mmCIF file with all atom_site columns, C-alpha atoms in Angstrom:
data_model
loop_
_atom_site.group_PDB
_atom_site.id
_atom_site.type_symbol
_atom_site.label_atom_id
_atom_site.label_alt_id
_atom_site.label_comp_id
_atom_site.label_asym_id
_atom_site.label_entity_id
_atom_site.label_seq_id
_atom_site.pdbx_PDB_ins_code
_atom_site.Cartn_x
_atom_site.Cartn_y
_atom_site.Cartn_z
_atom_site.occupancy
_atom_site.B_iso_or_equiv
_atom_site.pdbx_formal_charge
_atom_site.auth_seq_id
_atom_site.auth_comp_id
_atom_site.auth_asym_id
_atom_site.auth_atom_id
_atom_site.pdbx_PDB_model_num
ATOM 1   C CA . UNK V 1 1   ? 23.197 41.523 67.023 1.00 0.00 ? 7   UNK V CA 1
ATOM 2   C CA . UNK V 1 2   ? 22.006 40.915 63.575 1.00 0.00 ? 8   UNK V CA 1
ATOM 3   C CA . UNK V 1 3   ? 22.023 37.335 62.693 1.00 0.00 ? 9   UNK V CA 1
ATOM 4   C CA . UNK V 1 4   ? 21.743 36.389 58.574 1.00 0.00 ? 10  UNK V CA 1
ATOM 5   C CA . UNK V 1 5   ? 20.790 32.785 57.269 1.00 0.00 ? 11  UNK V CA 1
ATOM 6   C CA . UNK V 1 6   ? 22.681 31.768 53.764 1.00 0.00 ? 12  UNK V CA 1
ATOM 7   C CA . UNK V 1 7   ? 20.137 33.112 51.563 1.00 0.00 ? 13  UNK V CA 1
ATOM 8   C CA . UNK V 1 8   ? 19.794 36.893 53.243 1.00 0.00 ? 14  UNK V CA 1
ATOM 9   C CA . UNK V 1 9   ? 23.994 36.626 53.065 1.00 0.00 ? 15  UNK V CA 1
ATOM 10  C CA . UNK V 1 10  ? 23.732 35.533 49.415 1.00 0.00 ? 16  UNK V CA 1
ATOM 11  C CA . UNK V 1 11  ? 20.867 37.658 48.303 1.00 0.00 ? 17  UNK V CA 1
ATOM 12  C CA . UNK V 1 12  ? 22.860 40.908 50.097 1.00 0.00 ? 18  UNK V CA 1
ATOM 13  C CA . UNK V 1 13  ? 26.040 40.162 48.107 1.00 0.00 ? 19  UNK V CA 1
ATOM 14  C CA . UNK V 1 14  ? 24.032 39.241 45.085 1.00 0.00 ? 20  UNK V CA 1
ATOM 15  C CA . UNK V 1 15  ? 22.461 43.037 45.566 1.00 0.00 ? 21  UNK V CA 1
ATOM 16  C CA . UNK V 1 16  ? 25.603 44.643 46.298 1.00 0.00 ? 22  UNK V CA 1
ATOM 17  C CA . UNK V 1 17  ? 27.457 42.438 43.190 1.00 0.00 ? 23  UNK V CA 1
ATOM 18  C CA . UNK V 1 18  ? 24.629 44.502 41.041 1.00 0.00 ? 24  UNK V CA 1
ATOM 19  C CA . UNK V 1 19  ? 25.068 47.484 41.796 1.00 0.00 ? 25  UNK V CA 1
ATOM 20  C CA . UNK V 1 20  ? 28.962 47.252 41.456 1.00 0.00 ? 26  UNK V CA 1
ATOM 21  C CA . UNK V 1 21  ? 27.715 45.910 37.924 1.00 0.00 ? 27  UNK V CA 1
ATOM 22  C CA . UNK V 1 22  ? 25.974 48.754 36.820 1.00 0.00 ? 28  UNK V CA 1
ATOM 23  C CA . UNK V 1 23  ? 28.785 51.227 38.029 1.00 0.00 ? 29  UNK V CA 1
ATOM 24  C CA . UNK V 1 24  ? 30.950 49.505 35.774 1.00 0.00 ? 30  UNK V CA 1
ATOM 25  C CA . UNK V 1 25  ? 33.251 47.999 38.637 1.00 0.00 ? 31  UNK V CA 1
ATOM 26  C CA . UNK V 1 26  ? 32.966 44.662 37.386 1.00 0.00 ? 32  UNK V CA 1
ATOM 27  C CA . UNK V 1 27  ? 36.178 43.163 39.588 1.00 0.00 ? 33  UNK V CA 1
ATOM 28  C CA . UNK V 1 28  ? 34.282 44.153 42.578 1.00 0.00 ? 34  UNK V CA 1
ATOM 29  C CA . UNK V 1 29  ? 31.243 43.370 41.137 1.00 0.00 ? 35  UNK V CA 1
ATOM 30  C CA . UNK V 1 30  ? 32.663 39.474 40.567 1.00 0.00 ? 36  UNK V CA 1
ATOM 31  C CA . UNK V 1 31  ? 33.782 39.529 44.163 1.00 0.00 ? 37  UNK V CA 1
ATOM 32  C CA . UNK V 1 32  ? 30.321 40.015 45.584 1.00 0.00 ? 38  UNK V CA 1
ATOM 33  C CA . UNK V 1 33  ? 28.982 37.557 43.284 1.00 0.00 ? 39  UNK V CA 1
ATOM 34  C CA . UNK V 1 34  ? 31.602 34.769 44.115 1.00 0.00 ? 40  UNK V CA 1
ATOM 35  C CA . UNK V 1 35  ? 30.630 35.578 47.946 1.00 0.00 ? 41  UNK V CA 1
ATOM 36  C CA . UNK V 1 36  ? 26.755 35.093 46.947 1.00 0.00 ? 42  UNK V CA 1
ATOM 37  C CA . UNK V 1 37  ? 27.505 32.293 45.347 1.00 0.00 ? 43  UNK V CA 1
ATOM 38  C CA . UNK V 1 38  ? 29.911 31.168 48.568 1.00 0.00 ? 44  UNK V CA 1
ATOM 39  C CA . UNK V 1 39  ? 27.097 31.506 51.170 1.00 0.00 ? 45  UNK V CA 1
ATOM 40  C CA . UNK V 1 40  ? 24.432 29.623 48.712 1.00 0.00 ? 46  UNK V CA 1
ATOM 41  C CA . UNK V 1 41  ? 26.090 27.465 46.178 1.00 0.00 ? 47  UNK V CA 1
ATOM 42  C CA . UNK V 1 42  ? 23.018 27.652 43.990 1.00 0.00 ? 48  UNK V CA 1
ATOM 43  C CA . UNK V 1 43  ? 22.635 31.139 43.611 1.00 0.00 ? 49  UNK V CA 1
ATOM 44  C CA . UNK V 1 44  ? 22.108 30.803 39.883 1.00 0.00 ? 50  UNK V CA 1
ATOM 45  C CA . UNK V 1 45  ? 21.009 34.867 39.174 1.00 0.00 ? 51  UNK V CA 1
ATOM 46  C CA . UNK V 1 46  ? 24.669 35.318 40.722 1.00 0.00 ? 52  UNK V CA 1
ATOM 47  C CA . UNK V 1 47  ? 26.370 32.777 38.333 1.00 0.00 ? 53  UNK V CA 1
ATOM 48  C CA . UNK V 1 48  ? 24.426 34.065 35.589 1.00 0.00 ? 54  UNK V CA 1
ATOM 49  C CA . UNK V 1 49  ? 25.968 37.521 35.943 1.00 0.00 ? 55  UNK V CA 1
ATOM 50  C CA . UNK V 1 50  ? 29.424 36.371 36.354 1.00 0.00 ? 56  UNK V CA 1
ATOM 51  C CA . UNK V 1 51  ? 29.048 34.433 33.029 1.00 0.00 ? 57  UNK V CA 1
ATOM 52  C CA . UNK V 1 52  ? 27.951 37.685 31.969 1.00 0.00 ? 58  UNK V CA 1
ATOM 53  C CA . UNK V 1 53  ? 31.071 39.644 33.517 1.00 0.00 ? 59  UNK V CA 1
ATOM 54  C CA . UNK V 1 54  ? 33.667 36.921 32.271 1.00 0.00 ? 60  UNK V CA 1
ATOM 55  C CA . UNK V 1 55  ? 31.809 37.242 28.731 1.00 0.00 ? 61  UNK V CA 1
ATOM 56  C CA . UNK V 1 56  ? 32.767 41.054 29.086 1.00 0.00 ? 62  UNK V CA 1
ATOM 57  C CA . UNK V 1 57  ? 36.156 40.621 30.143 1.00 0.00 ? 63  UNK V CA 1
ATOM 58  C CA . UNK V 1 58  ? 36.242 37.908 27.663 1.00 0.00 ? 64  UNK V CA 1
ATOM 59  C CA . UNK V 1 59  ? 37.496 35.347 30.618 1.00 0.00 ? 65  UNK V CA 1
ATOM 60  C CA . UNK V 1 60  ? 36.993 32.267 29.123 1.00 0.00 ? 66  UNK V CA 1
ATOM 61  C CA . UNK V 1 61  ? 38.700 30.515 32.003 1.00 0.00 ? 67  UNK V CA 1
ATOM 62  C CA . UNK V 1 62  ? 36.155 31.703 34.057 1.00 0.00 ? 68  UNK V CA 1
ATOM 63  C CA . UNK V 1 63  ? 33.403 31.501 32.065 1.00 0.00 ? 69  UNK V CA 1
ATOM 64  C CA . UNK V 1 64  ? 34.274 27.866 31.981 1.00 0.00 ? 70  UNK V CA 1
ATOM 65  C CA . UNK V 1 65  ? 34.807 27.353 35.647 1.00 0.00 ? 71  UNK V CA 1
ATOM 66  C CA . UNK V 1 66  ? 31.286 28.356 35.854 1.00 0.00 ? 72  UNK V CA 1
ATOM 67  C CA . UNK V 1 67  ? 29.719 26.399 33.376 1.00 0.00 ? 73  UNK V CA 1
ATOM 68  C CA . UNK V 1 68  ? 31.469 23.845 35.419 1.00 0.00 ? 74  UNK V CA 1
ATOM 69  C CA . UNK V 1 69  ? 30.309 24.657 38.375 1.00 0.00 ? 75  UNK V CA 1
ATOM 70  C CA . UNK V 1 70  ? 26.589 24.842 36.919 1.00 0.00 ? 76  UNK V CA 1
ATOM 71  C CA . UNK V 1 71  ? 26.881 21.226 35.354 1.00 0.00 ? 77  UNK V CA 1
ATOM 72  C CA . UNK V 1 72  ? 28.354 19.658 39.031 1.00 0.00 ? 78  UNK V CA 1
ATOM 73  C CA . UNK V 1 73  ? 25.321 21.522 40.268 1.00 0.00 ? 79  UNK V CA 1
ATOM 74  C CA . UNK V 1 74  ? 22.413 20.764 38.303 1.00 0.00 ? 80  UNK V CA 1
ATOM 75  C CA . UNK V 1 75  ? 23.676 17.305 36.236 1.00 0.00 ? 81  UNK V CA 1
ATOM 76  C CA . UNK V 1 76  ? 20.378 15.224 35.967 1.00 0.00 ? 82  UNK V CA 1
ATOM 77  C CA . UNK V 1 77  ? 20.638 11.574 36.425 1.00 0.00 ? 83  UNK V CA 1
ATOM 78  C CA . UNK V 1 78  ? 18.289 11.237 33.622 1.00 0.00 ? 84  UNK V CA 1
ATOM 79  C CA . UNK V 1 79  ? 18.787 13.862 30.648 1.00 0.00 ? 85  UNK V CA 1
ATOM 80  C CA . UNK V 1 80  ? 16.007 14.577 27.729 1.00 0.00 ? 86  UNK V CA 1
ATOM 81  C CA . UNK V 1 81  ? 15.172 17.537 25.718 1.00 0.00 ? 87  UNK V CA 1
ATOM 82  C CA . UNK V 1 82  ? 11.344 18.045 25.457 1.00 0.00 ? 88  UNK V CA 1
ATOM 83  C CA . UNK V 1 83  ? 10.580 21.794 24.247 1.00 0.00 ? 89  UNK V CA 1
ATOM 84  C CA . UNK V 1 84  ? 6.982  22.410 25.125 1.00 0.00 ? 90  UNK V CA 1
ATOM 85  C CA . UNK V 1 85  ? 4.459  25.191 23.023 1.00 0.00 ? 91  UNK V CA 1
ATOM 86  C CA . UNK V 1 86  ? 4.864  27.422 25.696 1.00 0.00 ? 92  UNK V CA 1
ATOM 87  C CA . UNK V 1 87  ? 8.401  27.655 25.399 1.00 0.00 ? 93  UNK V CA 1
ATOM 88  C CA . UNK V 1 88  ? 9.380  25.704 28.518 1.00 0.00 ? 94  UNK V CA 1
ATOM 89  C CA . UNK V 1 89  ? 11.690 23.067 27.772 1.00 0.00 ? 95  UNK V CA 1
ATOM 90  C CA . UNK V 1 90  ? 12.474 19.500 29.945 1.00 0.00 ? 96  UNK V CA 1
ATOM 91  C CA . UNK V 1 91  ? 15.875 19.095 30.514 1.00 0.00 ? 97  UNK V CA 1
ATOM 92  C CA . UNK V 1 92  ? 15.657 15.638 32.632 1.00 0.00 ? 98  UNK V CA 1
ATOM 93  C CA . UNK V 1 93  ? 15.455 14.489 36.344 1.00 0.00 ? 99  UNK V CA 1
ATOM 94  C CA . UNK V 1 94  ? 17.120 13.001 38.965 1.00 0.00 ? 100 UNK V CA 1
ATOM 95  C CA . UNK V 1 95  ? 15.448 10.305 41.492 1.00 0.00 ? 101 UNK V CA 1
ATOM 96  C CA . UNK V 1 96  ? 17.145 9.274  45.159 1.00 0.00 ? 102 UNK V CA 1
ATOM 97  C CA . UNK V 1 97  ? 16.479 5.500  43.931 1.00 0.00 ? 103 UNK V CA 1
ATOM 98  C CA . UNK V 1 98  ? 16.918 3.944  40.527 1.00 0.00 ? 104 UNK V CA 1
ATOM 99  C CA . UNK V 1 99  ? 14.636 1.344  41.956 1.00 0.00 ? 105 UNK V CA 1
ATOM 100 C CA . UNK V 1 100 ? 10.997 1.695  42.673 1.00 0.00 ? 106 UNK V CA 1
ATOM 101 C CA . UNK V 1 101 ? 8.769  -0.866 44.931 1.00 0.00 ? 107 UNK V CA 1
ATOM 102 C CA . UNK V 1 102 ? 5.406  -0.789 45.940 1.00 0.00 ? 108 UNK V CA 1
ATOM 103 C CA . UNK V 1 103 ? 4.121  1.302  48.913 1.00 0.00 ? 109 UNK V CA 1
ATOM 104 C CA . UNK V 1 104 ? 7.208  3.327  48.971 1.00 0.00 ? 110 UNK V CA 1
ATOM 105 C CA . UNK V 1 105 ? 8.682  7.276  48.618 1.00 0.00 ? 111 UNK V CA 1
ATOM 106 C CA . UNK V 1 106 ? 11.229 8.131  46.220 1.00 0.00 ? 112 UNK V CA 1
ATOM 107 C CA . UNK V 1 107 ? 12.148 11.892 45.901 1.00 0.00 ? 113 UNK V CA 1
ATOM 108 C CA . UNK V 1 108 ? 12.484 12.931 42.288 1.00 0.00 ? 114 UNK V CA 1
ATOM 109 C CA . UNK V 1 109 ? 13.677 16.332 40.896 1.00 0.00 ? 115 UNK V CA 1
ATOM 110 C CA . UNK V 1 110 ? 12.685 17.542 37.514 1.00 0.00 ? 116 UNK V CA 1
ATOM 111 C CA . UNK V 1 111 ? 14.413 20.548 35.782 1.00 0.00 ? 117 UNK V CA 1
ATOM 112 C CA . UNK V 1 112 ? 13.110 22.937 33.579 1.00 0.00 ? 118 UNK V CA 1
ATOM 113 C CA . UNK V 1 113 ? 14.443 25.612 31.493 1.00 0.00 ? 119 UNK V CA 1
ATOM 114 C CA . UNK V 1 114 ? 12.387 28.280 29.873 1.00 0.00 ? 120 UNK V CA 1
ATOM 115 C CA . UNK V 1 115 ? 13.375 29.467 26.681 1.00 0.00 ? 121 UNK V CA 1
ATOM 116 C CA . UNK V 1 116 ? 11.236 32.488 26.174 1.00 0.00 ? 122 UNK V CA 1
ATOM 117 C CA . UNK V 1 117 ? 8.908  34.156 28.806 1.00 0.00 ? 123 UNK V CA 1
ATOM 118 C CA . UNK V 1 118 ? 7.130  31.611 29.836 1.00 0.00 ? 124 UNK V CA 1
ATOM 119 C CA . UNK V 1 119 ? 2.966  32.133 32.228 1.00 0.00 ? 125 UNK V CA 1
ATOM 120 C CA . UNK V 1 120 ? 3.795  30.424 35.071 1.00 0.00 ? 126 UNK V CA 1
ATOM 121 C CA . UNK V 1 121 ? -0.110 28.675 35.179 1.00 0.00 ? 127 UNK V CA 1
ATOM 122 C CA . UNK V 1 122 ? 0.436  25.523 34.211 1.00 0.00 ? 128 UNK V CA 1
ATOM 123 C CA . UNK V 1 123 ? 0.402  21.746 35.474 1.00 0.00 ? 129 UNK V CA 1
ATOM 124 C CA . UNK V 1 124 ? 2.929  19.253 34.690 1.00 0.00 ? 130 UNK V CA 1
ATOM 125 C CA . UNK V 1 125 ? 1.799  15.931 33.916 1.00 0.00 ? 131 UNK V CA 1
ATOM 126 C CA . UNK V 1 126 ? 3.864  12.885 34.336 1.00 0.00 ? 132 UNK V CA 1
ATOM 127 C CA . UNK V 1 127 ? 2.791  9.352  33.847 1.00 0.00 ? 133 UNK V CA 1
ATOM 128 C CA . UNK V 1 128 ? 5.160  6.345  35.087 1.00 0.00 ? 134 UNK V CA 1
ATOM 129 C CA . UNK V 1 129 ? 4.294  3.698  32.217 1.00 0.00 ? 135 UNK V CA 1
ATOM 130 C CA . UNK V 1 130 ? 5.445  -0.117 31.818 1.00 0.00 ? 136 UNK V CA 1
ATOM 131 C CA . UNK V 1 131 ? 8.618  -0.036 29.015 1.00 0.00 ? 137 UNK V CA 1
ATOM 132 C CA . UNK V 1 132 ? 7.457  -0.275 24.837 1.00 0.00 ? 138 UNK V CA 1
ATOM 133 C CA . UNK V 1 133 ? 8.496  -4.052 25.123 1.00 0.00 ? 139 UNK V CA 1
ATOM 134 C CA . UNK V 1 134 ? 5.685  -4.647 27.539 1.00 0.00 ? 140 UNK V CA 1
ATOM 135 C CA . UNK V 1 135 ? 2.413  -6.152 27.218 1.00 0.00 ? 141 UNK V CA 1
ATOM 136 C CA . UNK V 1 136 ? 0.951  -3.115 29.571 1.00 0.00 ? 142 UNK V CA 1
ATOM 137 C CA . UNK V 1 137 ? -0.282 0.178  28.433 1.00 0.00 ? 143 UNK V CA 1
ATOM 138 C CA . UNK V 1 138 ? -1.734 1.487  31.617 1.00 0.00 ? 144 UNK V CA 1
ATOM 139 C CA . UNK V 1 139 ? -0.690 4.172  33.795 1.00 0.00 ? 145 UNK V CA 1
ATOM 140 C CA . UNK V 1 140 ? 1.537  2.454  36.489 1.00 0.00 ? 146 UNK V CA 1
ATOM 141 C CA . UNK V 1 141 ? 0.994  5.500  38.652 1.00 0.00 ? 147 UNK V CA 1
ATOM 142 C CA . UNK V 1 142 ? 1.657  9.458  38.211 1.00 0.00 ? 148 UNK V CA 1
ATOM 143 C CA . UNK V 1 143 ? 2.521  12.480 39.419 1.00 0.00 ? 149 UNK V CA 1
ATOM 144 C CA . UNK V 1 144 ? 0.640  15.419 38.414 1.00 0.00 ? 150 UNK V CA 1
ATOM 145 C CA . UNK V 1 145 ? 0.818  18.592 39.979 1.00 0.00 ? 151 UNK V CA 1
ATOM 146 C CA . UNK V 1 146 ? 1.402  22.282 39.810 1.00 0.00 ? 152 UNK V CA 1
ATOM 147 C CA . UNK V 1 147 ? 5.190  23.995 40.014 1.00 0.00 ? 153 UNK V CA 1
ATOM 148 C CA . UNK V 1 148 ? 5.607  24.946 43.746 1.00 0.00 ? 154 UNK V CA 1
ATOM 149 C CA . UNK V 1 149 ? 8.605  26.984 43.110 1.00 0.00 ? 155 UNK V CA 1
ATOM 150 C CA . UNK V 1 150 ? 9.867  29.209 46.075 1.00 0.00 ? 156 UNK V CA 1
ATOM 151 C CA . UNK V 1 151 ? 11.756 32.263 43.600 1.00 0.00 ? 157 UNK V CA 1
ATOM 152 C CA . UNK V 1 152 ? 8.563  32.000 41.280 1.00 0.00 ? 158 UNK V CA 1
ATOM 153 C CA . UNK V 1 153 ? 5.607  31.669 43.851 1.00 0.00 ? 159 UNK V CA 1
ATOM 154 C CA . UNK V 1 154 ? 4.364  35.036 43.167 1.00 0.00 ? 160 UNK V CA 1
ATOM 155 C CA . UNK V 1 155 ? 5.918  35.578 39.812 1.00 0.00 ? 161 UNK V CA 1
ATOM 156 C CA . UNK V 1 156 ? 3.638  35.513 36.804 1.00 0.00 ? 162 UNK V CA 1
ATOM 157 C CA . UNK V 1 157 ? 6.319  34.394 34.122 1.00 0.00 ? 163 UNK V CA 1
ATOM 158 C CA . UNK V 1 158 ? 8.819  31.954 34.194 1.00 0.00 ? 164 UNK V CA 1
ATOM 159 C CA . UNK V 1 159 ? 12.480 33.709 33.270 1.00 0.00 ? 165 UNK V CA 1
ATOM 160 C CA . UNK V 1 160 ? 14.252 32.494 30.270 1.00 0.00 ? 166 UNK V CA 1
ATOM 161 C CA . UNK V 1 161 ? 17.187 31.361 30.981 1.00 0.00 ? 167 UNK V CA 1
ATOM 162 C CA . UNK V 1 162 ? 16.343 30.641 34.845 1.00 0.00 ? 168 UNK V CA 1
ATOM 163 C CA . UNK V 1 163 ? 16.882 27.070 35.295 1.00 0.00 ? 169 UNK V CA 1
ATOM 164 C CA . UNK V 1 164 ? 13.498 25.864 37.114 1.00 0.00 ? 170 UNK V CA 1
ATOM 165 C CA . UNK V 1 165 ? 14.006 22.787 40.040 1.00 0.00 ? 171 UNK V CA 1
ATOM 166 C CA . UNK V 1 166 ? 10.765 21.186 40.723 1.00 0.00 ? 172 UNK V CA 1
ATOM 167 C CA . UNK V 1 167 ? 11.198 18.972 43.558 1.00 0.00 ? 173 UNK V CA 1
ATOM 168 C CA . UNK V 1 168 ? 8.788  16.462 44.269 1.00 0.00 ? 174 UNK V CA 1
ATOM 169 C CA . UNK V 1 169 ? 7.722  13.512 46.682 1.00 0.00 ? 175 UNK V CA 1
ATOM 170 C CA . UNK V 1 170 ? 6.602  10.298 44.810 1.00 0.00 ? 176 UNK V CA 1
ATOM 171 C CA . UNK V 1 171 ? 4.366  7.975  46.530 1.00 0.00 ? 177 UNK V CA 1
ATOM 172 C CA . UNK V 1 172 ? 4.232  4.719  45.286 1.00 0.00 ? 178 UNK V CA 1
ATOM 173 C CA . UNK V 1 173 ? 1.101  2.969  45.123 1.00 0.00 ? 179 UNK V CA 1
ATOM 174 C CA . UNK V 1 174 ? 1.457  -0.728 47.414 1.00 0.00 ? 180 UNK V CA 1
ATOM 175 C CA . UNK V 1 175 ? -1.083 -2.187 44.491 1.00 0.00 ? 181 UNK V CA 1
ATOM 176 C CA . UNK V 1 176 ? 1.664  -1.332 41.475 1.00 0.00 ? 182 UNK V CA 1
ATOM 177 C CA . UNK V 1 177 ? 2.217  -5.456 40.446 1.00 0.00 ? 183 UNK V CA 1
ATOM 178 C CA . UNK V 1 178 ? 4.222  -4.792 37.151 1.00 0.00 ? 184 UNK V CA 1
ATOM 179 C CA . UNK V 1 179 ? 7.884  -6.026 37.672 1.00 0.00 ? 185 UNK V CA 1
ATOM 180 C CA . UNK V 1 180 ? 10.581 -4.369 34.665 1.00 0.00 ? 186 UNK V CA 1
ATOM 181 C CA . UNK V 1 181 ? 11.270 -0.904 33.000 1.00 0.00 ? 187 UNK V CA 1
ATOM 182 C CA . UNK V 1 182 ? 9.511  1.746  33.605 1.00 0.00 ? 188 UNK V CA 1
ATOM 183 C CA . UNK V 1 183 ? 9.033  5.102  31.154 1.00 0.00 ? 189 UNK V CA 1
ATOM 184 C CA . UNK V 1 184 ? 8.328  9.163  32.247 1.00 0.00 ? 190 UNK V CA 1
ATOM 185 C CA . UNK V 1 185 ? 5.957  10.068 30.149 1.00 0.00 ? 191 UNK V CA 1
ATOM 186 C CA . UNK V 1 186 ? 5.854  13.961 30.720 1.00 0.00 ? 192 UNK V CA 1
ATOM 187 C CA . UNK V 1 187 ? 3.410  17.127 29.462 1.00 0.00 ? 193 UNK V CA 1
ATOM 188 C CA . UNK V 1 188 ? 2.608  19.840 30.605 1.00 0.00 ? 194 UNK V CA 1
#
């Protein structure tokens, strides 16, 4: 008995939605990729390619459904557009608490999109700040660190197009007295 978790089933259907591509058997090809997508609901490389198929079949129905689908999926809580040098570009985040208090964890999710080919040796910097209307300039806290990204560990570039979740734990310093707004103030 062979047993397969979500990703092997999605990655095999993913595979076999490819090759079905590339014969030109793009119903069967949007089958497999709809049963990729089934067995891992964030299979974006499958979405991807049935945008692509609905763009050649000129299904606009389903090119919408999945659009749809990709904005349910990935809809930060908090939205900006930073386009680095590099050609990465910030498309916002999205924390489990809208509320931060000393000496706790909040888990925060940042998302990424590259635009070009982007070297995937960078840091990203990100500085929690006291809002403009403050009398505090300092550095609240931060969370620096490198992308630990599971489909790019061993990848050089970043893929444009390939929307990039970077999924972090935020420890909250218990010595953080400032009560009010706080800003993300993110570089890479």
């Amino acid at each position: 008995i062979i047993y397969f978790n979500s990703f092997k089933k999605s990655d095999y259907f993913y595979k076999k939605g490819l090759q079905e591509k590339n014969r030109g058997n793009f119903e069967l090809a949007e089958e497999y990729f709809r049963n990729s997508i089934f067995y891992l609901k964030t299979h974006l490389f499958s979405m991807k390619e049935l945008l692509s198929i609905a763009e050649i079949k000129k299904d606009i129905k389903l090119e919408r459904k999945i659009k749809t689908e990709l904005e349910e999926i990935y809809s930060p809580d908090t939205k900006g557009k930073i386009s680095f040098e590099n050609g990465l570009k910030y498309i916002g985040c999205k924390m489990s608490s809208k509320s931060v208090k000393p000496d706790s964890v909040i888990n925060i999710t940042y998302y990424f999109l590259p635009e070009k080919y982007v070297k995937n040796d960078f840091a990203v910097f990100v500085y929690f700040m006291p809002d403009e209307g403050s009398s505090k300039s300092e550095i609240l806290f931060q969370n620096d660190h490198f992308l630990e990204l599971k489909v790019y560990k061993e990848e050089k570039y970043l893929v444009p197009g390939s929307l990039i979740v970077d999924e972090q734990i935020l420890y909250i310093p218990e010595n953080i007295k400032y009560k009010g707004r706080i800003n993300i103030w993110l570089g890479l």
